[in-house]
Amino acid sequence: MKNQAIGWVEVPVIDMERAIKFYETVFDFKIDRQQMGDQDMGWFPWIEDGTGSGGSLVKHPDYVPSKEGMFVYFTCHSGDLANELARVEDAGGIILKEKRLISEQHGYEARVLDTEGNRIALHSSK
């Protein structure tokens, strides 16, 4: 296999402005809002030769936020997810599980509910 198994992730939203504010606040990056046909999309930053997967927030009647089902881990580029986790509640999210060690090899995770009702994870090596 030459590339990562996941090529793209779409996170359902109800209120695009609210969702963009949440993700930009927590992760301290800019989201590029685009209209793609009948889909209102907020693209996460993309690094052409970077590792991992690209993705987008998506507002569309066929997309329903959920805290069950697929589970997306967001890389915390600060290096310590405690930084991003500290911004979750001020951004309107809910902390479901505080920072915890997955394993020495795999680093740390925390679980949160975004403003749209999606359960997501924050991940870092420290």
Coordinates of N, CA, C and O in Angstrom, one line a residue:
M1 N 0.8 -1.2 0.0 CA 0.0 0.0 0.0 C 0.9 1.2 0.0 O 1.8 1.3 0.8
K2 N 0.6 2.2 -0.8 CA 1.4 3.4 -1.0 C 0.9 4.6 -0.2 O 1.7 5.4 0.3
N3 N -0.4 4.7 0.1 CA -0.9 5.8 0.8 C -1.7 5.4 2.1 O -2.0 4.2 2.2
Q4 N -2.1 6.3 2.9 CA -3.0 6.0 4.0 C -4.3 5.4 3.5 O -4.8 5.7 2.4
A5 N -5.0 4.6 4.3 CA -6.2 4.0 4.0 C -7.4 5.0 3.8 O -8.3 4.8 3.0
I6 N -7.3 6.0 4.7 CA -8.4 7.1 4.6 C -7.9 8.2 3.7 O -6.9 8.8 4.0
G7 N -8.7 8.5 2.7 CA -8.3 9.6 1.8 C -9.0 10.9 2.0 O -8.5 11.9 1.6
W8 N -10.2 10.9 2.7 CA -10.9 12.1 2.9 C -12.0 11.9 4.0 O -12.5 10.8 4.0
V9 N -12.2 12.9 4.8 CA -13.2 12.7 5.9 C -14.2 13.9 5.7 O -13.8 15.1 5.5
E10 N -15.5 13.7 5.9 CA -16.5 14.7 5.9 C -17.3 14.7 7.2 O -17.8 13.7 7.6
V11 N -17.3 15.8 7.9 CA -17.9 16.0 9.2 C -19.2 16.7 9.0 O -19.2 17.9 8.5
P12 N -20.4 16.1 9.3 CA -21.7 16.7 9.1 C -21.9 17.9 10.0 O -21.5 17.8 11.2
V13 N -22.5 19.0 9.5 CA -22.8 20.1 10.4 C -24.2 20.6 10.1 O -24.8 20.4 9.0
I14 N -24.8 21.3 11.1 CA -26.1 21.9 11.0 C -26.0 23.4 10.7 O -26.7 23.9 9.9
D15 N -25.1 24.0 11.4 CA -24.8 25.4 11.3 C -23.4 25.6 11.0 O -22.5 25.5 11.8
M16 N -23.1 26.0 9.7 CA -21.7 26.1 9.2 C -20.9 27.2 9.9 O -19.8 26.9 10.3
E17 N -21.5 28.3 10.2 CA -20.8 29.4 10.8 C -20.4 28.9 12.2 O -19.2 29.1 12.7
R18 N -21.3 28.3 13.0 CA -21.0 27.8 14.3 C -19.9 26.7 14.3 O -19.0 26.7 15.1
A19 N -20.0 25.8 13.3 CA -19.0 24.7 13.2 C -17.6 25.3 12.9 O -16.6 24.9 13.4
I20 N -17.6 26.2 11.9 CA -16.3 26.8 11.5 C -15.7 27.5 12.7 O -14.5 27.3 13.0
K21 N -16.5 28.2 13.5 CA -15.9 28.9 14.7 C -15.4 27.9 15.7 O -14.3 28.1 16.2
F22 N -16.1 26.8 15.9 CA -15.6 25.8 16.8 C -14.3 25.2 16.4 O -13.3 25.2 17.2
Y23 N -14.2 24.7 15.2 CA -13.0 24.1 14.7 C -11.8 25.0 14.6 O -10.7 24.7 14.9
E24 N -12.1 26.3 14.1 CA -11.0 27.2 14.0 C -10.5 27.6 15.4 O -9.3 27.8 15.6
T25 N -11.4 27.7 16.4 CA -11.0 28.1 17.7 C -10.2 27.0 18.4 O -9.1 27.2 19.0
V26 N -10.7 25.8 18.4 CA -10.1 24.7 19.1 C -8.7 24.3 18.4 O -7.7 24.2 19.2
F27 N -8.6 24.2 17.1 CA -7.4 23.8 16.5 C -6.5 24.9 16.0 O -5.4 24.6 15.5
D28 N -6.9 26.1 16.1 CA -6.1 27.3 15.7 C -5.6 27.2 14.3 O -4.5 27.4 14.0
F29 N -6.6 26.9 13.4 CA -6.3 27.0 12.0 C -7.5 27.6 11.2 O -8.5 27.8 11.8
K30 N -7.3 28.0 10.0 CA -8.3 28.6 9.2 C -9.0 27.5 8.3 O -8.4 26.6 7.8
I31 N -10.3 27.6 8.2 CA -11.1 26.7 7.4 C -11.5 27.5 6.1 O -12.0 28.7 6.2
D32 N -11.4 26.9 5.0 CA -11.7 27.5 3.7 C -13.1 27.1 3.3 O -13.3 26.0 2.9
R33 N -14.1 28.0 3.3 CA -15.5 27.7 3.0 C -15.7 27.8 1.5 O -15.3 28.7 0.8
Q34 N -16.3 26.7 1.0 CA -16.6 26.6 -0.4 C -18.0 26.0 -0.7 O -18.5 25.2 0.1
Q35 N -18.6 26.5 -1.7 CA -19.9 25.9 -2.1 C -19.6 24.9 -3.3 O -19.0 25.3 -4.3
M36 N -20.0 23.7 -3.1 CA -19.7 22.6 -4.1 C -21.1 22.1 -4.5 O -21.6 21.2 -3.8
G37 N -21.7 22.6 -5.5 CA -23.0 22.2 -5.9 C -24.0 22.6 -4.8 O -24.0 23.7 -4.3
D38 N -24.7 21.6 -4.2 CA -25.7 21.9 -3.1 C -25.1 21.7 -1.8 O -25.8 21.7 -0.8
Q39 N -23.7 21.4 -1.7 CA -23.1 21.2 -0.4 C -22.3 22.5 0.0 O -21.5 23.0 -0.8
D40 N -22.6 22.9 1.2 CA -21.8 24.0 1.8 C -20.6 23.3 2.6 O -20.9 22.5 3.5
M41 N -19.4 23.6 2.2 CA -18.2 22.9 2.7 C -17.3 23.8 3.4 O -17.1 25.0 2.9
G42 N -16.6 23.4 4.4 CA -15.5 24.1 5.1 C -14.3 23.2 5.1 O -14.3 22.2 5.9
W43 N -13.4 23.4 4.2 CA -12.2 22.5 4.1 C -11.2 22.8 5.2 O -10.8 23.9 5.4
F44 N -10.7 21.7 5.8 CA -9.7 21.8 6.7 C -8.4 22.0 5.9 O -8.3 21.7 4.8
P45 N -7.4 22.6 6.6 CA -6.1 22.9 5.9 C -5.5 21.6 5.3 O -5.6 20.5 5.9
W46 N -4.9 21.8 4.1 CA -4.4 20.7 3.4 C -2.9 20.9 3.1 O -2.6 22.0 2.6
I47 N -2.1 19.9 3.4 CA -0.7 20.0 3.1 C -0.4 19.0 2.0 O -0.6 17.8 2.2
E48 N 0.0 19.4 0.8 CA 0.1 18.5 -0.3 C 0.8 17.2 -0.1 O 0.4 16.2 -0.4
D49 N 2.0 17.3 0.5 CA 2.8 16.1 0.7 C 2.8 15.7 2.2 O 3.7 14.9 2.6
G50 N 1.8 16.1 3.0 CA 1.7 15.8 4.4 C 1.2 14.4 4.6 O 0.7 13.7 3.6
T51 N 1.2 13.9 5.8 CA 0.7 12.6 6.1 C -0.7 12.8 6.6 O -1.2 13.9 6.9
G52 N -1.5 11.7 6.7 CA -2.8 11.7 7.1 C -3.8 12.0 6.0 O -3.5 11.9 4.8
S53 N -5.0 12.4 6.4 CA -6.1 12.6 5.5 C -6.6 14.0 5.5 O -6.6 14.7 6.5
G54 N -7.1 14.4 4.3 CA -7.8 15.7 4.3 C -9.2 15.6 4.6 O -9.7 14.4 4.8
G55 N -9.9 16.7 4.7 CA -11.3 16.6 5.1 C -12.0 17.9 5.1 O -11.4 19.0 4.8
S56 N -13.3 17.9 5.4 CA -14.2 19.0 5.3 C -15.4 18.9 6.3 O -15.9 17.9 6.5
L57 N -15.8 20.1 6.7 CA -17.1 20.2 7.3 C -18.1 20.2 6.2 O -17.8 20.8 5.1
V58 N -19.3 19.6 6.3 CA -20.3 19.6 5.2 C -21.7 19.9 5.8 O -22.1 19.2 6.7
K59 N -22.3 20.9 5.2 CA -23.7 21.1 5.5 C -24.6 20.7 4.3 O -24.4 21.3 3.2
H60 N -25.4 19.8 4.5 CA -26.3 19.2 3.4 C -27.4 18.4 4.0 O -27.1 17.8 5.1
P61 N -28.6 18.4 3.5 CA -29.7 17.6 4.1 C -29.3 16.1 4.3 O -29.9 15.5 5.2
D62 N -28.5 15.6 3.5 CA -28.1 14.2 3.6 C -27.1 13.9 4.7 O -26.8 12.7 5.0
Y63 N -26.5 14.9 5.3 CA -25.5 14.8 6.3 C -26.1 15.1 7.7 O -26.5 16.2 7.9
V64 N -26.0 14.2 8.6 CA -26.6 14.3 9.9 C -25.6 14.1 11.0 O -25.0 13.0 11.0
P65 N -25.3 15.1 11.8 CA -24.3 14.9 12.9 C -24.7 13.8 13.8 O -25.9 13.6 14.0
S66 N -23.7 13.1 14.4 CA -24.0 12.0 15.3 C -22.9 11.8 16.3 O -21.7 12.0 15.9
K67 N -23.2 11.4 17.5 CA -22.2 11.0 18.4 C -22.0 9.5 18.4 O -21.3 8.9 19.2
E68 N -22.7 8.8 17.5 CA -22.5 7.3 17.3 C -21.9 7.2 15.9 O -21.9 8.1 15.1
G69 N -21.4 6.0 15.6 CA -20.9 5.7 14.3 C -19.5 6.1 14.1 O -18.7 6.0 15.0
M70 N -19.1 6.6 12.9 CA -17.7 6.9 12.6 C -17.1 7.8 13.6 O -17.8 8.7 14.2
F71 N -15.8 7.7 13.8 CA -15.1 8.4 14.9 C -13.8 8.9 14.3 O -13.0 8.2 13.8
V72 N -13.7 10.2 14.3 CA -12.5 10.9 13.6 C -11.5 11.4 14.7 O -12.0 12.1 15.6
Y73 N -10.3 11.1 14.5 CA -9.2 11.6 15.4 C -8.6 12.8 14.7 O -8.1 12.7 13.6
F74 N -8.5 14.0 15.3 CA -7.9 15.2 14.8 C -6.5 15.3 15.4 O -6.4 15.3 16.7
T75 N -5.5 15.5 14.6 CA -4.1 15.7 15.1 C -4.0 17.1 15.7 O -4.4 18.1 15.1
C76 N -3.5 17.2 16.9 CA -3.3 18.4 17.6 C -1.9 18.9 17.3 O -0.9 18.4 17.8
H77 N -1.8 19.9 16.4 CA -0.5 20.4 15.9 C 0.3 21.2 16.9 O 1.5 21.5 16.7
S78 N -0.3 21.5 18.1 CA 0.4 22.2 19.1 C 1.5 21.2 19.7 O 2.4 21.7 20.4
G79 N 1.3 19.9 19.5 CA 2.2 18.9 20.1 C 1.6 18.3 21.4 O 2.1 17.3 21.8
D80 N 0.7 19.0 22.1 CA 0.1 18.5 23.3 C -1.4 18.8 23.3 O -1.7 20.0 23.3
L81 N -2.2 17.8 23.2 CA -3.6 18.0 23.0 C -4.3 18.8 24.1 O -5.4 19.3 24.0
A82 N -3.6 18.9 25.3 CA -4.1 19.7 26.4 C -4.4 21.2 26.0 O -5.3 21.8 26.4
N83 N -3.6 21.7 25.0 CA -3.8 23.0 24.5 C -5.1 23.2 23.8 O -5.8 24.1 24.0
E84 N -5.3 22.3 22.8 CA -6.6 22.3 22.1 C -7.8 22.0 23.0 O -8.8 22.6 22.9
L85 N -7.6 21.0 23.9 CA -8.7 20.6 24.8 C -9.1 21.8 25.7 O -10.3 22.0 26.0
A86 N -8.2 22.6 26.1 CA -8.5 23.8 26.9 C -9.4 24.8 26.2 O -10.0 25.6 26.8
R87 N -9.5 24.7 24.9 CA -10.3 25.7 24.1 C -11.7 25.1 23.8 O -12.5 25.8 23.2
V88 N -11.9 23.8 24.0 CA -13.2 23.2 23.6 C -14.4 23.8 24.2 O -15.3 24.2 23.5
E89 N -14.5 24.0 25.5 CA -15.7 24.5 26.1 C -15.9 25.9 25.8 O -17.1 26.3 25.6
D90 N -14.9 26.8 25.7 CA -15.1 28.2 25.3 C -15.6 28.3 23.9 O -16.3 29.2 23.5
A91 N -15.3 27.2 23.1 CA -15.8 27.2 21.7 C -17.2 26.6 21.5 O -17.7 26.5 20.4
G92 N -17.7 26.2 22.7 CA -19.1 25.7 22.6 C -19.2 24.2 22.6 O -20.3 23.6 22.6
G93 N -18.1 23.5 22.7 CA -18.1 22.0 22.7 C -18.2 21.5 24.2 O -18.2 22.2 25.1
I94 N -18.2 20.1 24.2 CA -18.3 19.5 25.5 C -17.2 18.4 25.6 O -17.0 17.6 24.7
I95 N -16.5 18.4 26.7 CA -15.5 17.4 26.9 C -16.1 16.1 27.4 O -16.8 16.1 28.4
L96 N -16.0 15.0 26.6 CA -16.5 13.7 27.0 C -15.6 12.9 27.8 O -16.0 12.2 28.8
K97 N -14.3 12.9 27.4 CA -13.2 12.2 28.1 C -12.0 13.1 28.2 O -11.6 13.5 27.1
E98 N -11.5 13.3 29.3 CA -10.3 14.1 29.5 C -9.1 13.4 28.8 O -9.2 12.2 28.4
K99 N -8.0 14.1 28.7 CA -6.8 13.5 28.1 C -6.4 12.3 28.8 O -6.4 12.2 30.1
R100 N -6.0 11.2 28.0 CA -5.6 10.0 28.6 C -4.5 9.3 27.7 O -4.6 9.6 26.5
L101 N -3.7 8.6 28.3 CA -2.6 7.8 27.5 C -3.3 6.7 26.8 O -4.0 5.8 27.4
I102 N -3.1 6.6 25.5 CA -3.6 5.4 24.7 C -2.5 4.3 25.0 O -2.9 3.2 25.5
S103 N -1.3 4.6 24.7 CA -0.1 3.8 25.0 C 1.1 4.6 24.7 O 1.0 5.6 24.1
E104 N 2.3 4.1 25.2 CA 3.5 4.9 25.0 C 3.8 5.0 23.5 O 4.3 6.1 23.0
Q105 N 3.4 4.0 22.7 CA 3.7 4.0 21.3 C 2.7 4.9 20.5 O 3.0 5.5 19.5
H106 N 1.4 5.0 21.0 CA 0.4 5.7 20.3 C 0.0 7.1 20.8 O -0.8 7.8 20.2
G107 N 0.6 7.5 21.9 CA 0.3 8.8 22.5 C -1.0 9.0 23.3 O -1.4 8.0 23.9
Y108 N -1.6 10.1 23.2 CA -2.7 10.5 24.0 C -3.9 10.9 23.2 O -3.8 11.2 22.0
E109 N -5.1 10.8 23.8 CA -6.3 11.1 23.2 C -7.2 11.8 24.2 O -7.1 11.6 25.4
A110 N -8.2 12.6 23.7 CA -9.3 13.1 24.5 C -10.5 13.1 23.6 O -10.3 13.1 22.4
R111 N -11.7 13.0 24.2 CA -12.9 12.9 23.3 C -13.8 14.0 23.7 O -14.0 14.4 24.8
V112 N -14.3 14.6 22.6 CA -15.2 15.8 22.8 C -16.4 15.7 21.9 O -16.4 14.9 20.9
L113 N -17.4 16.5 22.2 CA -18.6 16.6 21.4 C -18.5 18.0 20.8 O -18.4 19.0 21.5
D114 N -18.5 18.1 19.4 CA -18.4 19.5 18.8 C -19.8 20.2 18.9 O -20.7 19.6 19.5
T115 N -19.8 21.4 18.4 CA -21.1 22.2 18.5 C -22.2 21.6 17.7 O -23.4 22.0 17.9
E116 N -21.9 20.7 16.8 CA -22.9 20.2 15.9 C -23.5 18.8 16.4 O -24.4 18.3 15.9
G117 N -22.9 18.3 17.4 CA -23.3 17.0 18.0 C -22.5 15.8 17.5 O -22.9 14.7 17.7
N118 N -21.3 16.1 16.9 CA -20.4 15.0 16.5 C -19.4 14.7 17.6 O -18.8 15.6 18.1
R119 N -19.2 13.4 17.8 CA -18.2 13.0 18.8 C -16.9 12.9 18.0 O -16.8 12.2 16.9
I120 N -15.8 13.5 18.4 CA -14.5 13.5 17.8 C -13.5 13.3 18.8 O -13.7 13.4 20.0
A121 N -12.2 12.9 18.4 CA -11.1 12.8 19.3 C -10.0 13.8 19.0 O -9.9 14.1 17.8
L122 N -9.3 14.2 20.0 CA -8.1 15.0 19.8 C -6.9 14.0 20.1 O -7.0 13.2 21.0
H123 N -5.9 14.2 19.3 CA -4.7 13.2 19.4 C -3.4 14.0 19.4 O -3.2 14.9 18.6
S124 N -2.5 13.5 20.2 CA -1.1 14.1 20.2 C -0.2 13.0 20.8 O -0.6 12.1 21.5
S125 N 1.1 13.2 20.5 CA 2.1 12.2 21.0 C 2.5 12.5 22.5 O 3.0 11.7 23.2
K126 N 2.2 13.8 23.0 CA 2.5 14.1 24.4 C 1.2 14.4 25.1 O 0.3 14.9 24.5

